[in-house]
Coordinates of C-alpha atoms and ligand atoms in Angstrom, one line a residue:
X1039 CA 0.0 0.0 0.0
X1040 CA 1.2 3.5 -0.8
X1041 CA 2.3 5.4 2.3
X1042 CA 1.1 8.5 0.6
X1043 CA -2.7 8.6 0.5
X1044 CA -2.8 11.0 -2.5
X1045 CA -0.3 9.0 -4.5
X1046 CA -1.9 7.6 -7.7
X1047 CA -0.4 4.4 -9.2
X1048 CA 2.2 5.1 -11.9
X1049 CA 2.6 2.7 -14.9
X1050 CA 6.0 2.0 -16.3
X1051 CA 6.0 0.1 -19.6
X1052 CA 9.0 -1.8 -20.8
X1053 CA 9.2 -3.0 -24.4
X1054 CA 12.1 -4.5 -26.4
X1055 CA 13.4 -4.1 -29.9
X1056 CA 15.9 -5.3 -32.4
X1057 CA 16.3 -8.8 -31.0
X1058 CA 15.2 -11.0 -28.1
X1059 CA 17.3 -12.2 -25.2
X1060 CA 18.6 -8.7 -24.4
X1061 CA 17.7 -9.2 -20.8
X1062 CA 14.5 -7.2 -20.6
X1063 CA 13.3 -9.2 -17.6
X1064 CA 16.5 -8.4 -15.7
X1065 CA 16.4 -4.8 -16.7
X1066 CA 12.8 -4.5 -15.6
X1067 CA 13.4 -6.2 -12.3
X1068 CA 16.5 -4.0 -11.7
X1069 CA 14.4 -0.8 -12.2
X1070 CA 11.7 -2.3 -9.9
X1071 CA 14.3 -2.9 -7.2
X1072 CA 15.7 0.6 -7.5
X1073 CA 12.3 2.2 -7.2
X1074 CA 11.6 0.0 -4.2
X1075 CA 14.9 0.9 -2.6
X1076 CA 13.8 4.5 -2.9
X1077 CA 10.9 3.8 -0.7
X1078 CA 8.1 3.2 -3.2
X1079 CA 5.9 0.1 -3.3
X1080 CA 6.4 -1.7 -6.6
X1081 CA 4.8 -4.6 -8.4
X1082 CA 5.7 -6.1 -11.8
X1083 CA 3.7 -7.7 -14.5
X1084 CA 4.7 -9.8 -17.5
X1085 CA 2.5 -9.8 -20.6
X1086 CA 3.4 -12.8 -22.8
X1087 CA 2.4 -12.7 -26.4
X1088 CA 2.0 -16.5 -26.9
X1089 CA -1.3 -18.3 -27.3
X1090 CA -0.7 -20.9 -24.6
X1091 CA -3.1 -20.4 -21.8
X1092 CA -0.2 -20.9 -19.4
X1093 CA 3.4 -21.8 -19.8
X1094 CA 2.9 -25.0 -17.7
X1095 CA 2.3 -27.0 -20.9
X1096 CA 5.5 -25.8 -22.6
X1097 CA 8.6 -27.9 -23.0
X1098 CA 11.4 -26.8 -20.6
X1099 CA 13.8 -27.5 -23.4
X1100 CA 12.2 -24.7 -25.4
X1101 CA 11.0 -22.2 -22.9
X1102 CA 13.1 -22.8 -19.8
X1103 CA 11.7 -23.4 -16.4
X1104 CA 8.0 -23.0 -15.4
X1105 CA 7.9 -20.7 -12.4
X1106 CA 5.1 -21.6 -10.0
X1107 CA 3.7 -18.9 -7.7
X1108 CA 2.2 -19.4 -4.2
X1109 CA -1.3 -19.4 -5.6
X1110 CA -0.4 -22.2 -8.0
X1111 CA -0.1 -20.3 -11.3
X1112 CA 2.4 -21.8 -13.7
X1113 CA 4.1 -18.7 -15.1
X1114 CA 6.9 -17.4 -17.3
X1115 CA 10.4 -17.6 -15.7
X1116 CA 10.6 -13.8 -15.7
X1117 CA 8.3 -13.9 -12.7
X1118 CA 11.2 -15.6 -11.0
X1119 CA 13.5 -12.7 -11.7
X1120 CA 10.9 -10.3 -10.4
X1121 CA 10.5 -12.2 -7.1
X1122 CA 14.2 -12.6 -6.7
X1123 CA 14.9 -8.9 -7.1
X1124 CA 11.8 -7.5 -5.3
X1125 CA 12.1 -10.0 -2.5
X1126 CA 8.4 -10.9 -2.1
X1127 CA 5.9 -13.3 -3.6
X1128 CA 3.9 -12.4 -6.7
X1129 CA 0.8 -14.3 -7.9
X1130 CA -1.3 -15.1 -11.0
X1131 CA -2.2 -11.5 -11.4
X1132 CA 1.4 -10.7 -12.3
X1133 CA 1.6 -12.8 -15.5
X1134 CA -0.9 -12.8 -18.4
X1135 CA -0.7 -14.5 -21.8
X1136 CA -2.5 -13.7 -25.0
X1137 CA -4.1 -17.1 -24.7
X1138 CA -5.6 -16.2 -21.3
X1139 CA -6.9 -12.9 -22.6
X1140 CA -8.6 -14.5 -25.6
X1141 CA -9.9 -17.3 -23.5
X1142 CA -11.6 -14.8 -21.2
X1143 CA -13.1 -12.8 -24.1
X1144 CA -14.3 -15.9 -25.9
X1145 CA -15.8 -17.3 -22.7
X1146 CA -17.7 -14.1 -22.2
X1147 CA -18.8 -14.1 -25.8
X1148 CA -20.1 -17.7 -25.4
X1149 CA -22.1 -16.6 -22.3
X1150 CA -23.7 -13.8 -24.4
X1151 CA -22.1 -11.1 -22.3
X1152 CA -21.4 -8.9 -25.3
X1153 CA -25.1 -8.6 -26.1
X1154 CA -24.8 -9.5 -29.7
X1155 CA -22.0 -7.0 -30.5
X1156 CA -19.2 -7.8 -32.9
X1157 CA -16.4 -8.9 -30.7
X1158 CA -13.1 -7.4 -31.9
X1159 CA -9.4 -7.0 -31.0
X1160 CA -10.1 -3.3 -30.4
X1161 CA -11.8 -2.7 -28.0
X1162 CA -12.6 -6.1 -26.5
X1163 CA -9.2 -7.7 -26.4
X1164 CA -7.5 -4.5 -25.5
X1165 CA -10.1 -3.7 -22.8
X1166 CA -9.4 -7.1 -21.3
X1167 CA -5.7 -6.4 -21.3
X1168 CA -6.2 -3.0 -19.7
X1169 CA -8.4 -4.4 -17.1
X1170 CA -5.6 -6.8 -16.1
X1171 CA -3.0 -4.0 -16.1
X1172 CA -5.2 -1.8 -13.9
X1173 CA -5.9 -4.7 -11.5
X1174 CA -3.3 -3.2 -9.1
X1175 CA -4.6 0.3 -9.2
X1176 CA -4.3 2.0 -5.8
X1177 CA -2.5 -1.0 -4.3
X1178 CA 1.1 0.0 -5.4
X1179 CA 2.9 3.2 -6.1
X1180 CA 4.4 1.6 -9.3
X1181 CA 3.3 -1.1 -11.7
X1182 CA 6.1 -2.1 -14.1
X1183 CA 4.7 -3.8 -17.1
X1184 CA 7.1 -5.9 -19.3
X1185 CA 5.8 -6.7 -22.7
X1186 CA 7.2 -10.0 -24.0
X1187 CA 8.7 -10.4 -27.5
X1188 CA 10.0 -7.5 -29.7
X1189 CA 8.1 -4.6 -31.2
X1190 CA 6.9 -5.4 -34.6
X1191 CA 5.9 -9.0 -33.7
X1192 CA 2.4 -9.7 -34.9
X1193 CA 1.6 -11.3 -31.5
X1194 CA 2.4 -8.4 -29.3
X1195 CA 0.2 -5.8 -31.2
X1196 CA -2.8 -5.8 -28.9
X1197 CA -0.5 -5.3 -25.9
X1198 CA 1.1 -2.3 -27.5
X1199 CA -2.3 -0.9 -28.4
X1200 CA -3.3 -1.2 -24.8
X1201 CA -0.1 0.6 -23.8
X1202 CA -0.9 3.4 -26.3
X1203 CA -4.4 3.8 -24.9
X1204 CA -3.2 3.9 -21.3
X1205 CA -0.6 6.5 -22.2
X1206 CA -3.3 8.6 -23.7
X1207 CA -5.8 8.1 -20.8
X1208 CA -3.4 8.7 -17.9
X1209 CA -1.0 11.1 -19.5
X1210 CA 2.7 11.6 -19.0
X1211 CA 2.4 12.2 -15.2
X1212 CA 1.3 8.7 -14.6
X1213 CA 2.8 6.6 -17.4
X1214 CA 6.3 6.3 -18.8
X1215 CA 7.7 4.2 -21.6
X1216 CA 11.0 2.5 -21.6
X1217 CA 12.4 0.7 -24.7
X1218 CA 15.3 -1.7 -24.6
X1219 CA 17.3 -2.0 -27.8
X1220 CA 20.7 -3.2 -29.0
X1221 CA 23.6 -1.1 -30.2
X1222 CA 26.0 -3.6 -31.9
X1223 CA 29.7 -3.0 -32.3
X1224 CA 30.6 -3.9 -35.9
X1225 CA 34.2 -5.0 -36.0
X1226 CA 34.9 -4.3 -39.7
X1227 CA 33.6 -0.8 -39.4
X1228 CA 35.3 -0.3 -36.0
X1229 CA 32.3 1.4 -34.5
X1230 CA 28.9 0.9 -32.9
X1231 CA 25.8 1.1 -35.1
X1232 CA 22.7 3.0 -34.0
X1233 CA 20.5 2.1 -37.0
X1234 CA 18.9 -1.0 -35.5
X1235 CA 17.8 1.2 -32.5
X1236 CA 16.5 3.9 -34.9
X1237 CA 14.4 1.4 -36.7
X1238 CA 13.1 -0.2 -33.6
X1239 CA 12.0 3.2 -32.2
X1240 CA 10.4 4.0 -35.6
X1241 CA 8.4 0.8 -35.4
X1242 CA 7.3 1.7 -31.9
X1243 CA 6.2 5.1 -33.0
X1244 CA 4.2 3.6 -35.8
X1245 CA 2.1 2.1 -33.1
X1246 CA 1.7 5.5 -31.5
X1247 CA 4.1 4.9 -28.7
X1248 CA 6.9 7.4 -28.0
X1249 CA 9.7 6.1 -25.8
X1250 CA 10.7 8.3 -22.9
X1251 CA 13.8 6.4 -22.0
X1252 CA 16.0 4.2 -24.2
X1253 CA 18.0 1.4 -22.6
X1254 CA 20.7 0.7 -25.1
X1255 CA 22.3 -2.7 -24.6
X1256 CA 25.9 -2.9 -25.9
X1257 CA 29.1 -4.7 -25.4
X1258 CA 31.0 -1.5 -24.4
X1259 CA 30.4 2.0 -23.1
X1260 CA 28.6 4.3 -25.5
X1261 CA 30.4 7.6 -26.2
X1262 CA 28.6 10.9 -25.8
X1263 CA 28.4 11.3 -29.6
X1264 CA 26.6 8.0 -30.0
X1265 CA 24.1 8.8 -27.2
X1266 CA 23.6 12.3 -28.8
X1267 CA 23.0 10.7 -32.2
X1268 CA 20.5 8.2 -30.8
X1269 CA 18.7 11.0 -28.9
X1270 CA 18.4 13.1 -32.0
X1271 CA 17.2 10.4 -34.3
X1272 CA 14.9 8.8 -31.8
X1273 CA 13.5 12.0 -30.4
X1274 CA 14.5 11.1 -26.8
X1275 CA 16.3 13.5 -24.4
X1276 CA 20.0 12.9 -24.3
X1277 CA 20.2 12.0 -20.6
X1278 CA 17.4 9.5 -21.2
X1279 CA 19.6 7.4 -23.5
X1280 CA 21.0 4.9 -20.9
X1281 CA 23.6 2.4 -21.9
X1282 CA 23.3 -1.1 -20.6
X1283 CA 26.8 -2.5 -20.8
X1284 CA 27.3 -6.3 -20.5
X1285 CA 28.1 -7.1 -16.9
X1286 CA 31.0 -9.5 -16.7
X1287 CA 30.1 -11.5 -13.5
X1288 CA 26.5 -11.4 -12.3
X1289 CA 23.1 -10.1 -13.3
X1290 CA 22.7 -8.8 -9.8
X1291 CA 25.1 -6.0 -10.8
X1292 CA 22.6 -4.6 -13.2
X1293 CA 20.7 -2.5 -10.6
X1294 CA 24.0 -1.1 -9.4
X1295 CA 25.0 -0.1 -12.9
X1296 CA 21.5 1.5 -13.5
X1297 CA 21.8 3.4 -10.2
X1298 CA 25.2 4.8 -11.3
X1299 CA 23.5 6.0 -14.5
X1300 CA 20.7 7.4 -12.4
X1301 CA 18.0 5.5 -14.2
X1302 CA 15.4 5.5 -11.4
X1303 CA 16.1 9.2 -10.9
X1304 CA 15.3 9.9 -14.5
X1305 CA 12.0 8.0 -14.1
X1306 CA 11.1 9.9 -10.9
X1307 CA 11.9 13.2 -12.5
X1308 CA 9.8 12.5 -15.6
X1309 CA 6.9 11.7 -13.4
X1310 CA 7.5 14.8 -11.2
X1311 CA 8.1 12.7 -8.1
X1312 CA 10.3 13.8 -5.3
X1313 CA 13.6 12.1 -4.9
X1314 CA 14.1 10.0 -1.8
X1315 CA 17.3 8.3 -0.6
X1316 CA 18.4 5.1 -2.4
X1317 CA 19.2 2.3 0.0
X1318 CA 21.6 0.1 -1.9
X1319 CA 24.3 -0.8 0.6
X1320 CA 23.0 -4.3 1.5
X1321 CA 22.6 -5.1 -2.2
X1322 CA 26.2 -3.9 -2.9
X1323 CA 27.6 -6.2 -0.2
X1324 CA 25.6 -9.1 -1.6
X1325 CA 27.1 -8.4 -5.1
X1326 CA 30.6 -7.9 -3.8
X1327 CA 30.5 -11.3 -2.1
X1328 CA 29.4 -12.9 -5.4
X1329 CA 32.2 -11.2 -7.3
X1330 CA 35.0 -11.9 -4.9
X1331 CA 34.2 -14.7 -2.6
X1332 CA 36.6 -16.4 -0.1
X1333 CA 35.7 -20.0 -1.0
X1334 CA 34.8 -22.1 -4.0
X1335 CA 32.8 -25.4 -4.4
X1336 CA 31.7 -27.4 -7.4
X1337 CA 28.2 -28.9 -7.5
X1338 CA 26.9 -31.4 -10.0
X1339 CA 23.4 -30.7 -11.1
X1340 CA 22.2 -34.0 -12.4
X1341 CA 19.2 -33.8 -14.7
X1342 CA 17.8 -34.3 -18.1
X1343 CA 17.3 -30.7 -19.4
X1344 CA 21.1 -30.0 -19.2
X1345 CA 21.5 -28.5 -22.7
X1346 CA 19.5 -25.4 -21.7
X1347 CA 20.5 -23.7 -18.5
X1348 CA 17.3 -21.8 -18.3
X1349 CA 15.5 -25.1 -17.6
X1350 CA 17.0 -24.9 -14.1
X1351 CA 17.0 -21.1 -13.8
X1352 CA 15.7 -20.8 -10.2
X1353 CA 18.1 -23.6 -8.9
X1354 CA 21.1 -21.8 -10.5
X1355 CA 20.0 -18.5 -9.0
X1356 CA 19.4 -20.1 -5.6
X1357 CA 23.0 -21.3 -5.7
X1358 CA 24.3 -17.8 -6.4
X1359 CA 22.3 -16.5 -3.4
X1360 CA 23.4 -19.3 -1.1
X1361 CA 27.0 -18.9 -2.4
X1362 CA 27.0 -15.2 -1.5
X1363 CA 25.7 -15.9 2.0
X1364 CA 28.4 -18.5 2.5
X1365 CA 31.0 -16.3 0.9
X1366 CA 31.5 -19.0 -1.7
X1367 CA 31.7 -19.2 -5.5
X1368 CA 29.4 -22.1 -6.5
X1369 CA 30.4 -23.6 -9.8
X1370 CA 27.5 -25.7 -11.2
X1371 CA 28.2 -28.4 -13.6
X1372 CA 25.1 -29.6 -15.5
X1373 CA 25.4 -33.4 -15.9
X1374 CA 23.2 -35.3 -18.2
X1375 CA 21.8 -38.2 -16.0
X1376 CA 22.0 -40.5 -19.0
X1377 CA 25.8 -40.4 -19.0
X1378 CA 26.0 -41.8 -15.5
X1379 CA 26.3 -45.5 -14.8
X1380 CA 28.3 -47.8 -12.5
X1381 CA 31.4 -47.5 -14.7
X1382 CA 31.3 -43.7 -15.1
X1383 CA 30.0 -42.4 -11.8
X1384 CA 33.3 -42.2 -10.0
X1385 CA 34.9 -40.3 -12.8
X1386 CA 32.0 -37.9 -13.3
X1387 CA 31.1 -37.3 -9.6
X1388 CA 34.3 -38.2 -7.7
X1389 CA 35.6 -34.7 -7.3
X1390 CA 32.5 -32.5 -7.0
X1391 CA 31.7 -31.2 -3.5
X1392 CA 28.0 -32.1 -3.7
X1393 CA 25.2 -33.2 -6.0
X1394 CA 21.8 -31.9 -6.6
X1395 CA 19.3 -34.1 -8.4
X1396 CA 16.8 -31.9 -10.0
X1397 CA 13.1 -31.9 -10.8
X1398 CA 11.7 -33.5 -13.9
X1399 CA 9.0 -35.6 -15.6
X1400 CA 9.3 -38.9 -17.4
X1401 CA 11.6 -41.9 -17.0
X1402 CA 14.6 -40.7 -19.1
X1403 CA 17.8 -40.6 -17.1
X1404 CA 16.2 -42.1 -13.9
X1405 CA 18.7 -45.0 -13.6
X1406 CA 21.6 -42.5 -13.9
X1407 CA 20.1 -40.4 -11.2
X1408 CA 19.7 -43.4 -8.9
X1409 CA 23.3 -44.5 -9.6
X1410 CA 24.5 -41.0 -8.7
X1411 CA 22.5 -41.0 -5.5
X1412 CA 23.9 -44.4 -4.5
X1413 CA 27.4 -43.1 -5.0
X1414 CA 26.9 -40.0 -2.8
X1415 CA 25.0 -41.9 -0.2
X1416 CA 27.8 -44.5 0.1
X1417 CA 30.6 -41.9 0.0
X1418 CA 28.9 -39.5 2.4
X1419 CA 29.0 -36.6 -0.1
X1420 CA 26.4 -33.9 0.4
X1421 CA 23.2 -34.6 -1.5
X1422 CA 20.2 -32.4 -2.2
X1423 CA 17.2 -33.9 -4.0
X1424 CA 14.4 -31.7 -5.3
X1425 CA 11.0 -33.2 -6.2
X1426 CA 11.9 -36.0 -8.7
X1427 CA 15.4 -35.9 -7.1
X1428 CA 13.8 -36.7 -3.7
X1429 CA 11.7 -39.4 -5.3
X1430 CA 14.8 -41.0 -6.9
X1431 CA 16.5 -40.9 -3.5
X1432 CA 13.6 -42.9 -2.0
X1433 CA 13.7 -45.4 -4.8
X1434 CA 17.5 -45.8 -4.4
X1435 CA 17.2 -46.3 -0.7
X1436 CA 14.4 -48.9 -1.1
X1437 CA 16.3 -50.8 -3.7
X1438 CA 19.7 -50.9 -2.1
X1439 CA 19.1 -50.6 1.6
X1440 CA 15.6 -52.1 2.1
X1441 CA 16.1 -54.9 -0.4
X1442 CA 13.3 -54.0 -2.6
X1443 CA 15.1 -54.7 -5.9
X1444 CA 12.1 -53.7 -8.1
X1445 CA 11.4 -50.5 -6.2
X1446 CA 10.2 -47.7 -8.5
X1447 CA 7.8 -44.8 -9.0
X1448 CA 4.4 -45.5 -10.3
X1449 CA 5.3 -42.9 -12.9
X1450 CA 7.8 -45.2 -14.6
X1451 CA 6.8 -48.8 -13.8
X1452 CA 4.1 -50.7 -12.0
X1453 CA 5.9 -52.9 -9.6
X1454 CA 5.3 -54.6 -6.3
X1455 CA 7.2 -51.8 -4.6
X1456 CA 6.0 -48.5 -5.9
X1457 CA 7.5 -46.6 -3.1
X1458 CA 6.5 -43.4 -5.0
X1459 CA 3.0 -43.4 -6.3
X1460 CA -0.2 -41.5 -6.9
X1461 CA -2.4 -41.2 -3.8
X1462 CA -5.5 -43.3 -4.0
X1463 CA -7.9 -40.3 -4.6
X1464 CA -5.7 -39.1 -7.4
X1465 CA -5.9 -42.4 -9.3
X1466 CA -9.6 -41.7 -10.0
X1467 CA -8.8 -38.5 -11.8
X1468 CA -8.1 -39.2 -15.4
X1469 CA -7.4 -35.6 -16.6
X1470 CA -3.6 -35.2 -16.1
X1471 CA -3.6 -31.5 -15.2
X1472 CA -6.2 -32.2 -12.5
X1473 CA -3.9 -34.4 -10.5
X1474 CA -1.0 -32.0 -10.2
X1475 CA -0.3 -30.6 -6.7
X1476 CA 0.5 -26.9 -7.5
X1477 CA 1.4 -23.9 -5.4
X1478 CA 2.2 -23.3 -1.8
X1479 CA 1.4 -25.9 0.9
X1480 CA 2.3 -25.8 4.6
X1481 CA 4.8 -28.3 6.0
X1482 CA 5.6 -29.3 9.6
X1483 CA 9.2 -30.0 10.4
X1484 CA 10.5 -32.4 13.0
X1485 CA 13.0 -30.9 15.4
X1486 CA 16.5 -32.3 15.6
X1487 CA 16.7 -32.8 11.9
X1488 CA 18.9 -31.2 9.2
X1489 CA 15.7 -29.5 7.8
X1490 CA 15.0 -28.0 11.2
X1491 CA 18.6 -26.9 11.5
X1492 CA 18.3 -25.1 8.2
X1493 CA 14.9 -23.5 8.6
X1494 CA 15.1 -22.9 12.4
X1495 CA 11.3 -23.2 12.4
X1496 CA 8.7 -25.9 12.7
X1497 CA 6.2 -24.4 10.3
X1498 CA 7.1 -23.6 6.8
X1499 CA 5.4 -23.1 3.4
X1500 CA 6.8 -24.2 0.1
X1501 CA 5.7 -24.5 -3.5
X1502 CA 4.8 -27.7 -5.3
X1503 CA 4.5 -28.9 -8.8
X1504 CA 4.1 -32.7 -9.0
X1505 CA 1.7 -35.6 -9.1
X1506 CA 3.5 -38.4 -7.2
X1507 CA 4.1 -38.8 -3.5
X1508 CA 6.0 -41.1 -1.2
X1509 CA 3.8 -44.1 -0.7
X1510 CA 2.8 -44.4 2.9
X1511 CA 2.5 -48.2 2.6
X1512 CA 6.3 -48.3 2.6
X1513 CA 7.0 -45.6 5.1
X1514 CA 7.7 -47.8 8.1
X1515 CA 10.1 -50.1 6.1
X1516 CA 12.1 -47.0 5.0
X1517 CA 12.2 -45.6 8.5
X1518 CA 13.2 -49.0 9.9
X1519 CA 16.2 -49.0 7.6
X1520 CA 17.4 -45.5 8.6
X1521 CA 15.5 -43.0 6.5
X1522 CA 14.2 -40.0 8.4
X1523 CA 10.9 -38.4 7.5
X1524 CA 11.7 -34.9 8.6
X1525 CA 8.8 -33.0 7.1
X1526 CA 5.1 -33.7 6.7
X1527 CA 1.9 -32.0 5.5
X1528 CA 0.3 -30.7 8.8
X1529 CA -2.2 -33.7 8.8
X1530 CA 0.8 -36.0 8.7
X1531 CA -0.5 -37.7 5.6
X1532 CA 2.1 -36.6 3.0
X1533 CA 5.9 -36.9 3.4
X1534 CA 7.5 -33.6 2.4
X1535 CA 11.1 -34.1 3.4
X1536 CA 13.4 -37.1 3.8
X1537 CA 16.9 -37.4 5.2
X1538 CA 19.4 -40.1 6.1
X1539 CA 20.8 -41.0 9.4
X1540 CA 24.6 -41.2 9.6
X1541 CA 25.1 -39.0 6.6
X1542 CA 26.9 -35.6 6.4
X1543 CA 24.0 -33.9 4.6
X1544 CA 21.4 -35.9 2.7
X1545 CA 18.1 -34.1 2.2
X1546 CA 15.3 -34.7 -0.3
X1547 CA 12.3 -32.4 -0.6
X1548 CA 9.1 -33.1 -2.4
X1549 CA 8.6 -29.3 -3.0
X1550 CA 10.6 -26.7 -4.9
X1551 CA 12.6 -24.6 -2.5
X1552 CA 14.5 -22.9 -5.4
X1553 CA 11.3 -21.0 -6.2
X1554 CA 11.5 -19.1 -2.9
X1555 CA 15.1 -18.3 -2.9
X1556 CA 15.6 -14.5 -3.1
X1557 CA 18.6 -12.3 -3.7
X1558 CA 20.3 -11.1 -0.5
X1559 CA 18.4 -13.5 1.8
X1560 CA 18.7 -16.8 -0.1
X1561 CA 16.9 -20.0 0.9
X1562 CA 17.6 -21.9 4.2
X1563 CA 18.1 -25.3 2.5
X1564 CA 20.4 -24.0 -0.2
X1565 CA 22.4 -22.1 2.3
X1566 CA 22.7 -25.1 4.5
X1567 CA 23.6 -27.4 1.6
X1568 CA 26.4 -25.1 0.4
X1569 CA 27.7 -24.9 4.0
X1570 CA 27.9 -28.7 4.0
X1571 CA 29.7 -28.9 0.7
X1572 CA 32.4 -26.7 2.1
X1573 CA 33.4 -29.8 4.1
X1574 CA 32.7 -32.3 1.4
X1575 CA 33.9 -35.9 1.6
X1576 CA 34.7 -36.0 -2.1
X1577 CA 37.6 -37.9 -3.6
X1578 CA 40.1 -35.0 -3.2
X1579 CA 39.3 -34.6 0.5
X1580 CA 39.2 -38.4 1.1
X1581 CA 42.7 -38.7 -0.4
X1582 CA 43.9 -35.8 1.7
X1583 CA 42.6 -37.5 4.8
X1584 CA 44.3 -40.7 3.8
X1585 CA 47.6 -39.0 3.4
X1586 CA 47.5 -37.4 6.8
Ligands
LIG1444 N1 7.5 -36.3 -12.1 C1 7.4 -36.2 -10.7 C2 5.9 -36.1 -10.2 O1 5.1 -35.7 -11.0 C3 8.2 -35.1 -10.2 C4 7.9 -33.8 -10.7 C5 8.9 -32.7 -10.4 O2 10.1 -33.0 -10.2 N2 8.5 -31.5 -10.4 O3 5.6 -36.2 -9.1

């Protein structure tokens, strides 16, 4: 809520041009953070031009990770950046796709709510988009709206039209347009080229949108001449041409770079808002520890989507946060589970300080994951299992410690020992989407466990995205052989966390802790895992011990 009663919500639009992957999500989140650190309340919204009603159905190989919110929305991974930078939980109102907008309009049409009118892109689709953008009115000082894709894409047209109309309706004291472009350095010409930026701005203007601020991504600093040229040709004030130079180490440096250029000050000035003090010291310290840490560890992330790092985006970011808190550089090696077997495991995993077996769907790579878990269990190397990774840990333990040779998950094989399975009531649901446990659920933690040591609390809440659960029929057998069930749903019915007795650090969780790891504060389990890897019992350390 705004501290100032009279404050009306301001709308900051962020579009992109020239090419994709310029880091619009990070740029938006960085500006959000800076406004927040100047004392304003900020929320962020991503408008995705694709027709999918939610990104949950999209292949992680193509689209990266699906980010799940507390209220169970399966959203674009940019929401993850927003949460990590802003430091609080967003919800389904913060991400909208073209598919959702059309779905809503068509549903209304089917119900006869348009009273026989011709239903059109303008005004019906655009009104639906505007309704969603205005859904935070009065609740926050700033709403930052990032429009996915690049200007000129057919798909994003209705979003840009909504932006144009809002510009017109609210005027320049309540809306501001930022446009992120690319200024390439052409080696043969020995100079940077501003033409792509000029064209991109021209396209934007064809839609009736005039950028107030240009964020110019480039490999190197832009000279005054270049910024003047861009300003002149794009009709933007010179001091509003802000270079975004590639940061060499970490995306968390982007807000610091923006602050040096005074980006949020320009925004405040254009909106006639008073300048307040920027609180950036804690963030600076967080970034300094990422850039020059005291220690270093290597973690193997064993999974199946290893060709595309964005598939594990939140896990990789959670390692950066936990690394900073432990003053440690965390190198993450993405290992394809299919490359691991009894012959290769020692060579592949022998020298890492810890392994994380990640989430996933489908049977590919399962046996490799189980072999990896057996190796770290037997060698007392820190292990962290997330969702499918936890399920594999239970299967491994059942097979190799509880003598259930055919143990498996009902997802992969129907066997006598489906130690992981659908719950009885789920089995009746045939629609796949209907059986997924999605969003935040409470969990109660047993004291005296590794989980309790990490969270320092009995009651936690974590996000879920899975169908299968630890099968309670085998719970007692697993416990009798030394598995600890350290977290349960409050009714005690679902196992949420497993650990091993007599192991340095072996924790598997049914939920997705990575989705709640935030910059500066990190996540308790990741922090605790990295701490454990600093004293890893890997091959190097075992050899050292043997020599002494
Ligand atoms: N495939 C498993 C399930 O549906 C695990 C899902 C996951 O790792 N997110 O339960």
